[in-house]
Tab-separated table of C-alpha atoms (C1' of nucleotides) in Angstrom:
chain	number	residue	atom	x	y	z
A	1	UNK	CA	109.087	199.530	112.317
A	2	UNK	CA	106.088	200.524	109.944
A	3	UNK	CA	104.481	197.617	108.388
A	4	UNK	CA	104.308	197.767	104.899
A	5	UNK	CA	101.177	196.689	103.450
A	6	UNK	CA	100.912	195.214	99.904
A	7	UNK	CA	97.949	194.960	97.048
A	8	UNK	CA	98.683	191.316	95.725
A	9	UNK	CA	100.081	188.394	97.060
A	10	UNK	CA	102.863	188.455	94.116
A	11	UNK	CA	104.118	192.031	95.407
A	12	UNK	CA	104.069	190.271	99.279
A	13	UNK	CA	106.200	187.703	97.498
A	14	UNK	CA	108.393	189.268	95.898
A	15	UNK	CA	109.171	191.967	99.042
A	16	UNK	CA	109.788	188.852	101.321
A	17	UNK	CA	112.261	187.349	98.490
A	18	UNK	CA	114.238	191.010	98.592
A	19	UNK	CA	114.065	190.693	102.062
A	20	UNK	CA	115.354	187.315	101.960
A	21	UNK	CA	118.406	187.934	99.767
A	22	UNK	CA	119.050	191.096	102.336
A	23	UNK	CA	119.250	189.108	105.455
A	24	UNK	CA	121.248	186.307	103.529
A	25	UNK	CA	123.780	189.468	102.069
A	26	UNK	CA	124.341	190.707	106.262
A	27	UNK	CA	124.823	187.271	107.358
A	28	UNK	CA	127.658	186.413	104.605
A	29	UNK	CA	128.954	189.939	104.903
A	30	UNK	CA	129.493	189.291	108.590
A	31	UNK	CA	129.876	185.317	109.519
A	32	UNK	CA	130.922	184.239	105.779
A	33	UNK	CA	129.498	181.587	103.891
A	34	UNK	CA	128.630	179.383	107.186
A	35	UNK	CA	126.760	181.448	108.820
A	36	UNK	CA	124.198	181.252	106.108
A	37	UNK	CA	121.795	179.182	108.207
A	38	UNK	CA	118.166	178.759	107.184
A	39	UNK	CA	116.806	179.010	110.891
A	40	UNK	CA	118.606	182.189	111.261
A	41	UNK	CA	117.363	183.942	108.011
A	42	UNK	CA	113.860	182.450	108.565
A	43	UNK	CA	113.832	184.400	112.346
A	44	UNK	CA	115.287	187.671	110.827
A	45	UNK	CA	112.767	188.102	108.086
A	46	UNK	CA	110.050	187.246	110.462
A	47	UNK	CA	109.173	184.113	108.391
A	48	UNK	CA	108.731	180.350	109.437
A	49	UNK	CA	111.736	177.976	108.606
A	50	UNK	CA	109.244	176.099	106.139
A	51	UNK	CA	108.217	179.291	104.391
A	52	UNK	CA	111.596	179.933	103.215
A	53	UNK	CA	111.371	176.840	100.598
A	54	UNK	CA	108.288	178.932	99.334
A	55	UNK	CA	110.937	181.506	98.712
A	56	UNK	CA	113.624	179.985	97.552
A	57	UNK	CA	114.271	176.074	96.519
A	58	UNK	CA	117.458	175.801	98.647
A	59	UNK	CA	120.145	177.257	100.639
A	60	UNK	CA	122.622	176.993	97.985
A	61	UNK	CA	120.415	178.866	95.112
A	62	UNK	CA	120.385	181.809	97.989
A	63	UNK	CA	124.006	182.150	98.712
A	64	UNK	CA	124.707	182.434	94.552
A	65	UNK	CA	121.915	185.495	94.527
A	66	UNK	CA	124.379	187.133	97.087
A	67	UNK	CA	127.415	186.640	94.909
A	68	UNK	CA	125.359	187.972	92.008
A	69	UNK	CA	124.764	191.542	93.584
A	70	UNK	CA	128.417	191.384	94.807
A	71	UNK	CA	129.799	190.548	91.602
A	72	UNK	CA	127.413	193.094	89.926
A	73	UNK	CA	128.589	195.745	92.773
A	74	UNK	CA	132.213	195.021	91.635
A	75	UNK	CA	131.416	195.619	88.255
A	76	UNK	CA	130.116	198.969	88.894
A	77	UNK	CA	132.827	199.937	91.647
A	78	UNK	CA	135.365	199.208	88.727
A	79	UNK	CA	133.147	200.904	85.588
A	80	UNK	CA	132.922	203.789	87.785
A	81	UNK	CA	136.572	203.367	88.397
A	82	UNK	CA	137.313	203.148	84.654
A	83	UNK	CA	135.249	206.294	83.342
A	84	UNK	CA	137.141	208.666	85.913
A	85	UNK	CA	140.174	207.544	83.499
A	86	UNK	CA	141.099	208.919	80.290
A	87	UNK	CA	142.138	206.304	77.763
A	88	UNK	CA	143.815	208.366	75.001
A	89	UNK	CA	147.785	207.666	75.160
A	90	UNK	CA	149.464	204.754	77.036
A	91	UNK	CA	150.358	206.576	80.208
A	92	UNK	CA	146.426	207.079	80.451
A	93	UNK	CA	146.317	202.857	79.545
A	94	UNK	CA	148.423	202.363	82.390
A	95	UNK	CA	147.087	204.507	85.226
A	96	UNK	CA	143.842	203.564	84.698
A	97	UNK	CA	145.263	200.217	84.820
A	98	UNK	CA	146.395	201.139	88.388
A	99	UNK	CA	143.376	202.742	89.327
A	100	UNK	CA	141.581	199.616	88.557
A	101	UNK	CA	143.759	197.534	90.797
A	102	UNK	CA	143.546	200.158	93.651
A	103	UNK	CA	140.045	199.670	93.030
A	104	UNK	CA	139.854	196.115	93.208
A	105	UNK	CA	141.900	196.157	96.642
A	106	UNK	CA	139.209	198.637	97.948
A	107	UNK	CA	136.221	196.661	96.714
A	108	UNK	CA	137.853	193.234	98.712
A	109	UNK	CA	138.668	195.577	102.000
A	110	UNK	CA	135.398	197.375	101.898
A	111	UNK	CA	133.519	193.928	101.170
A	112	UNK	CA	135.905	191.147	102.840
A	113	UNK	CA	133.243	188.377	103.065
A	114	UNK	CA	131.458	188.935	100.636
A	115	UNK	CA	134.267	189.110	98.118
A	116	UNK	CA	135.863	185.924	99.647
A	117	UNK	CA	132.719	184.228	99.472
A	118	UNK	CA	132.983	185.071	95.527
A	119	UNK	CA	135.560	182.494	95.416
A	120	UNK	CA	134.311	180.035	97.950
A	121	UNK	CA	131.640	178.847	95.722
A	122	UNK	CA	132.976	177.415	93.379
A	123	UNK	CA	134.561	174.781	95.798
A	124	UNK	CA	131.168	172.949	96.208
A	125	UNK	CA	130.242	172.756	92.847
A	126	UNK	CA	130.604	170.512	90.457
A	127	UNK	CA	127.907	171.555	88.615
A	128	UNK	CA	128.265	174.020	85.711
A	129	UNK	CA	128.731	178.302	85.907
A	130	UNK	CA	125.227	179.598	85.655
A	131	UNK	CA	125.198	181.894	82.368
A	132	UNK	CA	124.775	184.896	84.589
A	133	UNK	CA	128.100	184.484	86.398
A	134	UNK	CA	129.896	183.823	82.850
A	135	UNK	CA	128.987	187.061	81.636
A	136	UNK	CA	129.614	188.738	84.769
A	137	UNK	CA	132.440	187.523	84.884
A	138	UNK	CA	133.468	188.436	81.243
A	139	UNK	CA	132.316	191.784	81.714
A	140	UNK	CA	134.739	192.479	84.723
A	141	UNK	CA	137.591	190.865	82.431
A	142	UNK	CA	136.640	193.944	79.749
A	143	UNK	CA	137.391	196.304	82.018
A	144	UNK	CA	141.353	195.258	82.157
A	145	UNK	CA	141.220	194.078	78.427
A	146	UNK	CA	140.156	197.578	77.230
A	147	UNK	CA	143.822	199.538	78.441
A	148	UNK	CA	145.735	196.769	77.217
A	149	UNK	CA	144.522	197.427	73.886
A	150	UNK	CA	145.941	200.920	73.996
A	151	UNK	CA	149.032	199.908	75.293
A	152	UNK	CA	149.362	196.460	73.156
A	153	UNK	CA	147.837	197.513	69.860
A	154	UNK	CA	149.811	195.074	67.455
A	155	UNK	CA	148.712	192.381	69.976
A	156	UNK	CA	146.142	189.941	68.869
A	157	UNK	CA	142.972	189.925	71.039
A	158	UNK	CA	143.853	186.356	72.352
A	159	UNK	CA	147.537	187.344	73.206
A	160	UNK	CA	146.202	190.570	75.172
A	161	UNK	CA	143.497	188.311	76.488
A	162	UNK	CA	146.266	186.051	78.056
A	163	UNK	CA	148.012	189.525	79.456
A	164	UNK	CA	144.541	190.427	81.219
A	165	UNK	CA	144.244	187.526	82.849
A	166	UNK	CA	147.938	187.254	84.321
A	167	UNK	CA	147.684	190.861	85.262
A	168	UNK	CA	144.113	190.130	87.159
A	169	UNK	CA	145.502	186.815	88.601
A	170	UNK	CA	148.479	188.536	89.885
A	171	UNK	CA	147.188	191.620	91.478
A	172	UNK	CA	144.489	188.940	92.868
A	173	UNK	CA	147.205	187.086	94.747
A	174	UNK	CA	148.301	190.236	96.631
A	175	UNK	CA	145.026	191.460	97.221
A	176	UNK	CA	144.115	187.766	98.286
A	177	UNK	CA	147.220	187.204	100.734
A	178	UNK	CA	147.154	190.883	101.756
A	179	UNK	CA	144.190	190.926	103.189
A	180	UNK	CA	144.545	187.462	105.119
A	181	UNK	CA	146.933	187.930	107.937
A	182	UNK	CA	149.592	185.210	107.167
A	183	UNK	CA	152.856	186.345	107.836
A	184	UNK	CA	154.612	186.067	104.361
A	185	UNK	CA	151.669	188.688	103.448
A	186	UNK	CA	152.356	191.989	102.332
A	187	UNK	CA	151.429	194.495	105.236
A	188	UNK	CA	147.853	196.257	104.767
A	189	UNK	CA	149.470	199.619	104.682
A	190	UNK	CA	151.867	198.947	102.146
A	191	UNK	CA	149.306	197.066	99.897
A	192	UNK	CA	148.353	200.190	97.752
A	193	UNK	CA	151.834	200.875	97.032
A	194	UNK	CA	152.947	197.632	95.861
A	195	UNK	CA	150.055	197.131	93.872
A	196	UNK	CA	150.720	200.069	91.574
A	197	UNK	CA	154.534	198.873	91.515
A	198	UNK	CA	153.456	195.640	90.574
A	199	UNK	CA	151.426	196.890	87.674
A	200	UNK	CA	153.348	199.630	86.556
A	201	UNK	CA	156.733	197.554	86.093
A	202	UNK	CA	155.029	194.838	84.334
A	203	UNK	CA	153.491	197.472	81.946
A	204	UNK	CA	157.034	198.903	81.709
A	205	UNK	CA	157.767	195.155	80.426
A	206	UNK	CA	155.576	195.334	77.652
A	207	UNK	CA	157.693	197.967	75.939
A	208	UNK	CA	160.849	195.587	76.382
B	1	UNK	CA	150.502	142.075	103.354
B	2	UNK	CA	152.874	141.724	106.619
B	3	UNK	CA	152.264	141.803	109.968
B	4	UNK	CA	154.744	144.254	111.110
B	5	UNK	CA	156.248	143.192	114.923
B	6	UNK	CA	156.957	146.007	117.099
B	7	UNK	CA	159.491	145.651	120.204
B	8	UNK	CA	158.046	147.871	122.444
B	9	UNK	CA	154.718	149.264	122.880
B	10	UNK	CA	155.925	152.892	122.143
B	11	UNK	CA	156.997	151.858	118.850
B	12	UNK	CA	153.702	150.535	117.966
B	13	UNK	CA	152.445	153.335	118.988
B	14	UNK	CA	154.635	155.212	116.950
B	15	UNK	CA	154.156	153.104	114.169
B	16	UNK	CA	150.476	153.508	114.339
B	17	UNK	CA	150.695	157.422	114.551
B	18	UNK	CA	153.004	157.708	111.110
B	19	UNK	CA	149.961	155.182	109.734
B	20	UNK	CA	147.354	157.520	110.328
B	21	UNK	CA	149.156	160.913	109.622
B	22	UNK	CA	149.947	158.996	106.132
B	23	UNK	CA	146.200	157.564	106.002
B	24	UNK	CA	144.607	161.117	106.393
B	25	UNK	CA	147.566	162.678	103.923
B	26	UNK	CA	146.490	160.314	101.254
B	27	UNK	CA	142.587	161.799	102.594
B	28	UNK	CA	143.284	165.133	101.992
B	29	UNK	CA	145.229	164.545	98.644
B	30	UNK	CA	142.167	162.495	97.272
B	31	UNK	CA	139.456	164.534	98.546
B	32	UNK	CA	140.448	167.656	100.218
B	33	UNK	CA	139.992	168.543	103.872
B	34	UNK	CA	136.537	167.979	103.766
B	35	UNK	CA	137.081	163.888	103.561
B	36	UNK	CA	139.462	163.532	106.773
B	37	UNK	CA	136.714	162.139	108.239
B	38	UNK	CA	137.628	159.700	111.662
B	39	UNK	CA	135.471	157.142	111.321
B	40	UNK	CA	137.396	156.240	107.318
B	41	UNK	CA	140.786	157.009	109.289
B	42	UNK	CA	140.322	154.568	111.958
B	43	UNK	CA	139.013	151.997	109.554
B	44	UNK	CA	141.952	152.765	106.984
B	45	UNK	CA	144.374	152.137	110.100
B	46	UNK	CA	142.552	149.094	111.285
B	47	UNK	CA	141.863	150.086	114.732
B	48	UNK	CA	138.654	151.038	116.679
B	49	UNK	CA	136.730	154.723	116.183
B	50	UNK	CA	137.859	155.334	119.754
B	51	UNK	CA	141.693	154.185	119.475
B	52	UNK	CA	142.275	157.463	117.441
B	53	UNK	CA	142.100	159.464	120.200
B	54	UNK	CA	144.952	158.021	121.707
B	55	UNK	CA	147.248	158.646	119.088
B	56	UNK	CA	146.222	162.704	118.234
B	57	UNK	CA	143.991	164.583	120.635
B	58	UNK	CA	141.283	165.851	117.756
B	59	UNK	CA	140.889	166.178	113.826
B	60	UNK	CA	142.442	169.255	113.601
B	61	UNK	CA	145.762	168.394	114.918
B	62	UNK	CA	145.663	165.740	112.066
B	63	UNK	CA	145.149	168.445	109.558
B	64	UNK	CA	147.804	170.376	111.193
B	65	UNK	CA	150.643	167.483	110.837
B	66	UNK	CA	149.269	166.845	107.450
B	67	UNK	CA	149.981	170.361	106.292
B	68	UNK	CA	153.594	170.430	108.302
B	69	UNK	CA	154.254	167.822	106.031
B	70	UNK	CA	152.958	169.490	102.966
B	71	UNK	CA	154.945	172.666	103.917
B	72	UNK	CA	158.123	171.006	104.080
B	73	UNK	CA	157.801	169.310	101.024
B	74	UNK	CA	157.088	172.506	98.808
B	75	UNK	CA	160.203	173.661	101.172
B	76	UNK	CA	163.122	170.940	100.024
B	77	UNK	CA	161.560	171.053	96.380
B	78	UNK	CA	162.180	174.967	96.110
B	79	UNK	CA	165.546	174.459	97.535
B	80	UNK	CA	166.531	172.076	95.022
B	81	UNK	CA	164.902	174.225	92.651
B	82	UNK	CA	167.654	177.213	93.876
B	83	UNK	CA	170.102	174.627	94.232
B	84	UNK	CA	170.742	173.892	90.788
B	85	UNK	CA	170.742	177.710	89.556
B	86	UNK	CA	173.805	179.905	90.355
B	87	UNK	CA	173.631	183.420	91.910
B	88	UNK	CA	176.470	185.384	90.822
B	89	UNK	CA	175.398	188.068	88.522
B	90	UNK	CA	171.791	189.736	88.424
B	91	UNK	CA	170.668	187.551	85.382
B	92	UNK	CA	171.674	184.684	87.325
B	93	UNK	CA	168.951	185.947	90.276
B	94	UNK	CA	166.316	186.578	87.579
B	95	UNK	CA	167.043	183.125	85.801
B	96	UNK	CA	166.984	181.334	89.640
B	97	UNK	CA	163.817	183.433	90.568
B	98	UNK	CA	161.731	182.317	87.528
B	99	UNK	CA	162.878	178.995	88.359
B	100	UNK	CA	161.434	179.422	91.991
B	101	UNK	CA	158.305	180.298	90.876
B	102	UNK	CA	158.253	177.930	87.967
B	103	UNK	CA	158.648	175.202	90.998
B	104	UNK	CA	156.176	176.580	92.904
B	105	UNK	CA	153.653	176.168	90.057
B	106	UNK	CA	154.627	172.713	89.256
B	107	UNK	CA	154.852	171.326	93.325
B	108	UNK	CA	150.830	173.204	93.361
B	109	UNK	CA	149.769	171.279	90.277
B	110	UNK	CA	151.214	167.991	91.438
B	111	UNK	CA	150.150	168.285	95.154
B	112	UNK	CA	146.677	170.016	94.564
B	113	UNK	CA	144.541	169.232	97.359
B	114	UNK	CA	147.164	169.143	99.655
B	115	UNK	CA	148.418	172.481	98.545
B	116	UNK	CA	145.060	173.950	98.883
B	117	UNK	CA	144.488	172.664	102.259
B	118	UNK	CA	147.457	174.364	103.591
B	119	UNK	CA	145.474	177.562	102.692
B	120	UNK	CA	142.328	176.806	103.822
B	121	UNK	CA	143.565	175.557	107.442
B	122	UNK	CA	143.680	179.537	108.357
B	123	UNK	CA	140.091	180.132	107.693
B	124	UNK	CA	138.882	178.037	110.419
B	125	UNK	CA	141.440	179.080	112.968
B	126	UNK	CA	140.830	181.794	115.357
B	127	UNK	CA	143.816	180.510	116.916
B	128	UNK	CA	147.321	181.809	116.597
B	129	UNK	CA	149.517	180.157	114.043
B	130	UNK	CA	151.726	177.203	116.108
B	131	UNK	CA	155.808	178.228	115.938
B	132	UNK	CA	156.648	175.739	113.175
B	133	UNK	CA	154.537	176.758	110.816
B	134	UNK	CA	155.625	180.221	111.355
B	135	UNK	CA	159.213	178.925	110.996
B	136	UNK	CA	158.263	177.143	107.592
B	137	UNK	CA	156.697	180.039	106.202
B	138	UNK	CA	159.615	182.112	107.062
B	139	UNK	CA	162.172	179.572	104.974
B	140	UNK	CA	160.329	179.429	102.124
B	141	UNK	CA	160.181	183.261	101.793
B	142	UNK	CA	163.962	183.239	102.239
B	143	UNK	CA	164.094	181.730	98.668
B	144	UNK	CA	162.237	184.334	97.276
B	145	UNK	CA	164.757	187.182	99.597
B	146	UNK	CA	168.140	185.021	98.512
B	147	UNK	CA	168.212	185.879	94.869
B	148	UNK	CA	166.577	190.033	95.163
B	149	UNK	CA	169.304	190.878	97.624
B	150	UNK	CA	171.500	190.295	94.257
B	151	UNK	CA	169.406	192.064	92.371
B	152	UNK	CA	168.585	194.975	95.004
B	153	UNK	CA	171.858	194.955	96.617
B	154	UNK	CA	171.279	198.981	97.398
B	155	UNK	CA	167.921	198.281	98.842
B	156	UNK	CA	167.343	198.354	102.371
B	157	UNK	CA	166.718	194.242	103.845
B	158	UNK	CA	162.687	195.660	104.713
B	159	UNK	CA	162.570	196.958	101.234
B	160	UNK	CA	163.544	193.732	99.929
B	161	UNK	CA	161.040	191.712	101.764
B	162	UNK	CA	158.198	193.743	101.020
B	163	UNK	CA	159.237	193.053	97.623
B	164	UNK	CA	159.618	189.200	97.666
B	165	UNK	CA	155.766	189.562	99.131
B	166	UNK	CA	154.661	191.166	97.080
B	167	UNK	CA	156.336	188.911	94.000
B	168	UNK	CA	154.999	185.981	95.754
B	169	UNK	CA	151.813	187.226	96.400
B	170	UNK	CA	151.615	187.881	92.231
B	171	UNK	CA	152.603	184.543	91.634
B	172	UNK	CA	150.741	183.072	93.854
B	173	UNK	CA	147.647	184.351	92.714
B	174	UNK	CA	148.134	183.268	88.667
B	175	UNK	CA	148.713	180.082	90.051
B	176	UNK	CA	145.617	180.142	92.349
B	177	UNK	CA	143.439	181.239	89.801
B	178	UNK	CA	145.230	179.089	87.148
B	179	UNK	CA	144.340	175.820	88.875
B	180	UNK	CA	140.958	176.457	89.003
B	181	UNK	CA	138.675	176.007	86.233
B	182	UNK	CA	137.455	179.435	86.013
B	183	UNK	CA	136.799	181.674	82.897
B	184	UNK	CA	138.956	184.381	83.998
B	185	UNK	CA	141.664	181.957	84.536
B	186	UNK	CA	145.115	182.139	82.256
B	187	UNK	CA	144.361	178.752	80.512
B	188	UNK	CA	146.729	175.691	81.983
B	189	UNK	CA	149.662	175.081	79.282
B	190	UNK	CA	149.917	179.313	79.414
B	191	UNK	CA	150.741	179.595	83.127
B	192	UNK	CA	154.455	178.406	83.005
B	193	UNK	CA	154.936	180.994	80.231
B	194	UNK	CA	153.245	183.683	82.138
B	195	UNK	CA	154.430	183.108	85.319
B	196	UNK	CA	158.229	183.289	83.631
B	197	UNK	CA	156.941	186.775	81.771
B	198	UNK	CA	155.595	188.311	84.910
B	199	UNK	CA	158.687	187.624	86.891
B	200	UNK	CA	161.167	188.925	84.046
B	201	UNK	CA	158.927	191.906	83.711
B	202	UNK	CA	158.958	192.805	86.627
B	203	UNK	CA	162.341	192.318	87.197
B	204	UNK	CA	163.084	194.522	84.741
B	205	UNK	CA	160.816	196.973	86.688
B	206	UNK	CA	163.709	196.972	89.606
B	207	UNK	CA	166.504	199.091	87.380
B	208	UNK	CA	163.839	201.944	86.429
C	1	DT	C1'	76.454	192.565	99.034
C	2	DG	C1'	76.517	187.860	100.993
C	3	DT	C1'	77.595	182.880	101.207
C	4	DA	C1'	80.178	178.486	100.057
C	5	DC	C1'	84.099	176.708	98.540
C	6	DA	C1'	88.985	176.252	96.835
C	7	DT	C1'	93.562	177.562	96.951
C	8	DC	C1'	97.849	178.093	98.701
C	9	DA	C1'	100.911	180.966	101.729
C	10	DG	C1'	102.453	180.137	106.115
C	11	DT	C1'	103.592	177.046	110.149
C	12	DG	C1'	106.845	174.476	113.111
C	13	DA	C1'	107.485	169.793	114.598
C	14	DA	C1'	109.822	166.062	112.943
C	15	DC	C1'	112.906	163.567	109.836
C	16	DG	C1'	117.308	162.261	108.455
C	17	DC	C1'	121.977	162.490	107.983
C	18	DG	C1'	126.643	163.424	109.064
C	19	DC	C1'	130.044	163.229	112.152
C	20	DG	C1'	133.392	164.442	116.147
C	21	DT	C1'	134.051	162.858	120.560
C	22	DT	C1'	133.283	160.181	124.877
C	23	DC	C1'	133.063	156.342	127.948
C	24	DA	C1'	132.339	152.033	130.285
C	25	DC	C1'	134.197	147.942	129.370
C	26	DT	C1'	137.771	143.902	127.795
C	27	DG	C1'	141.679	141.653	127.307
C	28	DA	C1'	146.461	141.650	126.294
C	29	DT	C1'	150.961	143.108	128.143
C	30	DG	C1'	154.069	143.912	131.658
C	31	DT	C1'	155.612	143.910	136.581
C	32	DA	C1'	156.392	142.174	141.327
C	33	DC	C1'	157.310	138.551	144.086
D	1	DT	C1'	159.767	129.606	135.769
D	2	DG	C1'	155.170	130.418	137.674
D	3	DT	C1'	151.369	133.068	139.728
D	4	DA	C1'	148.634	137.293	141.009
D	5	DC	C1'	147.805	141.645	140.046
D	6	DA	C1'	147.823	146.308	137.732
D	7	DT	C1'	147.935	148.986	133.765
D	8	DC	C1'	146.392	150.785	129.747
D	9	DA	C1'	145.840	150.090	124.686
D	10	DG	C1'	142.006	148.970	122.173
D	11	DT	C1'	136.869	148.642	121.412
D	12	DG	C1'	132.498	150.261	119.350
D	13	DA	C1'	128.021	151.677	120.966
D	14	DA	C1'	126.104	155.769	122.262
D	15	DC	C1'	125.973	160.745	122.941
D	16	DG	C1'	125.267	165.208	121.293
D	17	DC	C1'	124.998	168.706	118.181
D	18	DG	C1'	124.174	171.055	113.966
D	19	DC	C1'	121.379	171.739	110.388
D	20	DG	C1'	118.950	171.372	105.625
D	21	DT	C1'	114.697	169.927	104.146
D	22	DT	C1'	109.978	167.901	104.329
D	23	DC	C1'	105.215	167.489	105.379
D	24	DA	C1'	100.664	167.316	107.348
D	25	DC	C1'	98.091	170.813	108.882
D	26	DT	C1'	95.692	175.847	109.469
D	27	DG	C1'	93.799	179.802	108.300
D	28	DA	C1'	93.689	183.798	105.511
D	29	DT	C1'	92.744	185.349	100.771
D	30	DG	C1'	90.429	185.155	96.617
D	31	DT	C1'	86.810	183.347	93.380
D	32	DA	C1'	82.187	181.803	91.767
D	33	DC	C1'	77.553	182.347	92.000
DNA sequence: TGTACATCAGTGAACGCGCGTTCACTGATGTAC
DNA sequence: TGTACATCAGTGAACGCGCGTTCACTGATGTAC
C-alpha cells in the first residue's frame, strides 16, 4: 500500500473522513447496521478510537452519511433506468414504469444491507428528517410520478401523487418480503416476473 | 388487588408463566422489542431477577411466545374477516379479498408494535424458523389462496400461490410504509382507499 | 535560515452504562415414617 | 398428628461482556520573530 502524502492538514482531514465513510459503507454493506462499531472502523482506517470524534461527532451522524451515498446511488441506478425509456405514449409510461421496478429489485439485491439499512434508521429516531434525505427522497418519488403523468393526464398532481406512492409502497413490499427468506415470500426467481405483473395490471386498472 | 391461591405448585407456576408472557406482551406493545428488558419483567411479575429463568430459558423465547400470540391473533381476526363475506361468484372473491386486506391494515394499525416485532424477530435469527410459526404463516396465506382459487379456478394451485404472495407482499408493503411517518408514505386516512384500489385493480388484471 | 512557542491532531486507557445470565444461598413446601 | 429430612422455587448480588464516548496527555506541524 503506497502512502499517500498530503500538502495541508485540511486535505489529511478530509482523506481520513472519505476514508472513514468507506470503511463505515463495507461494514454496513456486510454486517448491517450493528456491525458499525467505532473500535472496528478506528483499526481499519489506521486511526485511534479517540481520533474518530475528530472526524465525526458520533456514530449515528456516520451511519446517515452511508445512507446518503446509498440513497444518492439509488437515485442514479433509477435516473439511469428512466432515460433508457421513452416516455411518448402510455405503453412507453408503463414499461418504463416496469423497468423502474425491475430496477428497484436489482438495486435492493445488488445492495441488500445497505438498502435495508435505508429503512432501519428511521427506527431510532425521533428526531426530525435531515433536509438532505427529504429531497432525496422526493427526488426518487419523481421518478415514478413522471409516467403516471402520461398515463393519468386528467389526474390532478395530488391524486397521481397518491398513485405513486401506492405503486412504490407496493412493489416495496415484494421487493421487501422477497428478498427476506420467510416462507409466505415470493421465490427470488420468480420476483422479476411478478413484479412486472403487479405493475402492469394495476396500470391496466387505471383505464377501468 | 387479590392474592390469587394456587392448589398445586405447577399451577403457580403456570400462573406465573401466562403473567410474564402477558407482562412482556404489554412490553413489546408499549415500547417495541427493544423494552423487553428482564430486570422490568421480573419486577412487573413481582418475583426475583433470577426467578425468570425458571419459568422461560432466555429473552428470546419470550419474544418468541409473544409473537405466537401476535400471529394468532392477526390469524382469528382475518378469519372473521372471510367469515362474514361469501365466496360464490368471482365478485364475491374480490369483495372478500379487499376485505382481507382491509383487515390486515386495520389489525397492523391497532397492534403496531406488536405487529412490527413479529417482523423484526427474523433479523436476529440465524436460526431456523420453529414448526408453529411455520404452521401460522402457512394459515394465514390460506386466506389470501381461499378466495383466488375462485377467481383463478383454471390456474394451476403453484400459480395461485405465487399469486397470493405476491398480492400480499403488495399489500403488505403500502401498509408498511403507510404506518410509518415517512414522506414517501400514502398519507394515513388514504391507505384503506388504496389498499381497496390496488386489490380491485389488480384483480381486474387476472381476466386480461 | 534558525529558534521559541503555540496549536491541535492523534492517542489509548478509562469511564459509564446497559443488560442478560449465573450462582450460592434461604426458606417454604411436601414427603416419609 | 407430629417430627426429621429433602427438594426446589425464589432471591438478588455479582459476573461478564459489549461498546460509545471522554479526557488528560504527547508530539508533530505551523507561526512569529
Amino acid at each position: 500500500m503506497m502512502e499517500a502524502r498530503h500538502t495541508s492538514t485540511s486535505e489529511r482531514r478530509q482523506a481520513q473522513l472519505d476514508a472513514l465513510v468507506d470503511a463505515a459503507e463495507r461494514r454496513i454493506a456486510t454486517g448491517g447496521i450493528k456491525a458499525l462499531k467505532a473500535r472496528d472502523l478506528a483499526a481499519e482506517i489506521g486511526i485511534a478510537l479517540g481520533g474518530l470524534y475528530n472526524l465525526v461527532p458520533d456514530l449515528d451522524e456516520l451511519a446517515l452519511r452511508v445512507s446518503s451515498r446509498t440513497l444518492n446511488r439509488l437515485g442514479e441506478a433509477l435516473t439511469a433506468t428512466a432515460d433508457r425509456w421513452p416516455l411518448a405514449t402510455p405503453d412507453d409510461a408503463v414499461n418504463r414504469l416496469v423497468a423502474i421496478a425491475q430496477a428497484y429489485l436489482a438495486f435492493a439485491r445488488g445492495n441488500l444491507s445497505l438498502w435495508r439499512t435505508l429503512f432501519e434508521l428511521r427506527l431510532a429516531g425521533d428526531a426530525v428528517l435531515p433536509e438532505w434525505a427529504a429531497n432525496d427522497q422526493l427526488r426518487l418519488f419523481h421518478h415514478i410520478a413522471e409516467p403516471l403523468a402520461v398515463l393519468l393526464p386528467q389526474q390532478t398532481e395530488a391524486g397521481r401523487g397518491l398513485t405513486a406512492r401506492t405503486l412504490f409502497a407496493a412493489v416495496h413490499g415484494i421487493v421487501v418480503i422477497g428478498l427476506e427468506d420467510r416462507l409466505i415470500a415470493v421465490p427470488p426467481q420468480a420476483l422479476n416476473a411478478q413484479i412486472e405483473w403487479l405493475v402492469r395490471a394495476t396500470c391496466r386498472g387505471f383505464s377501468t
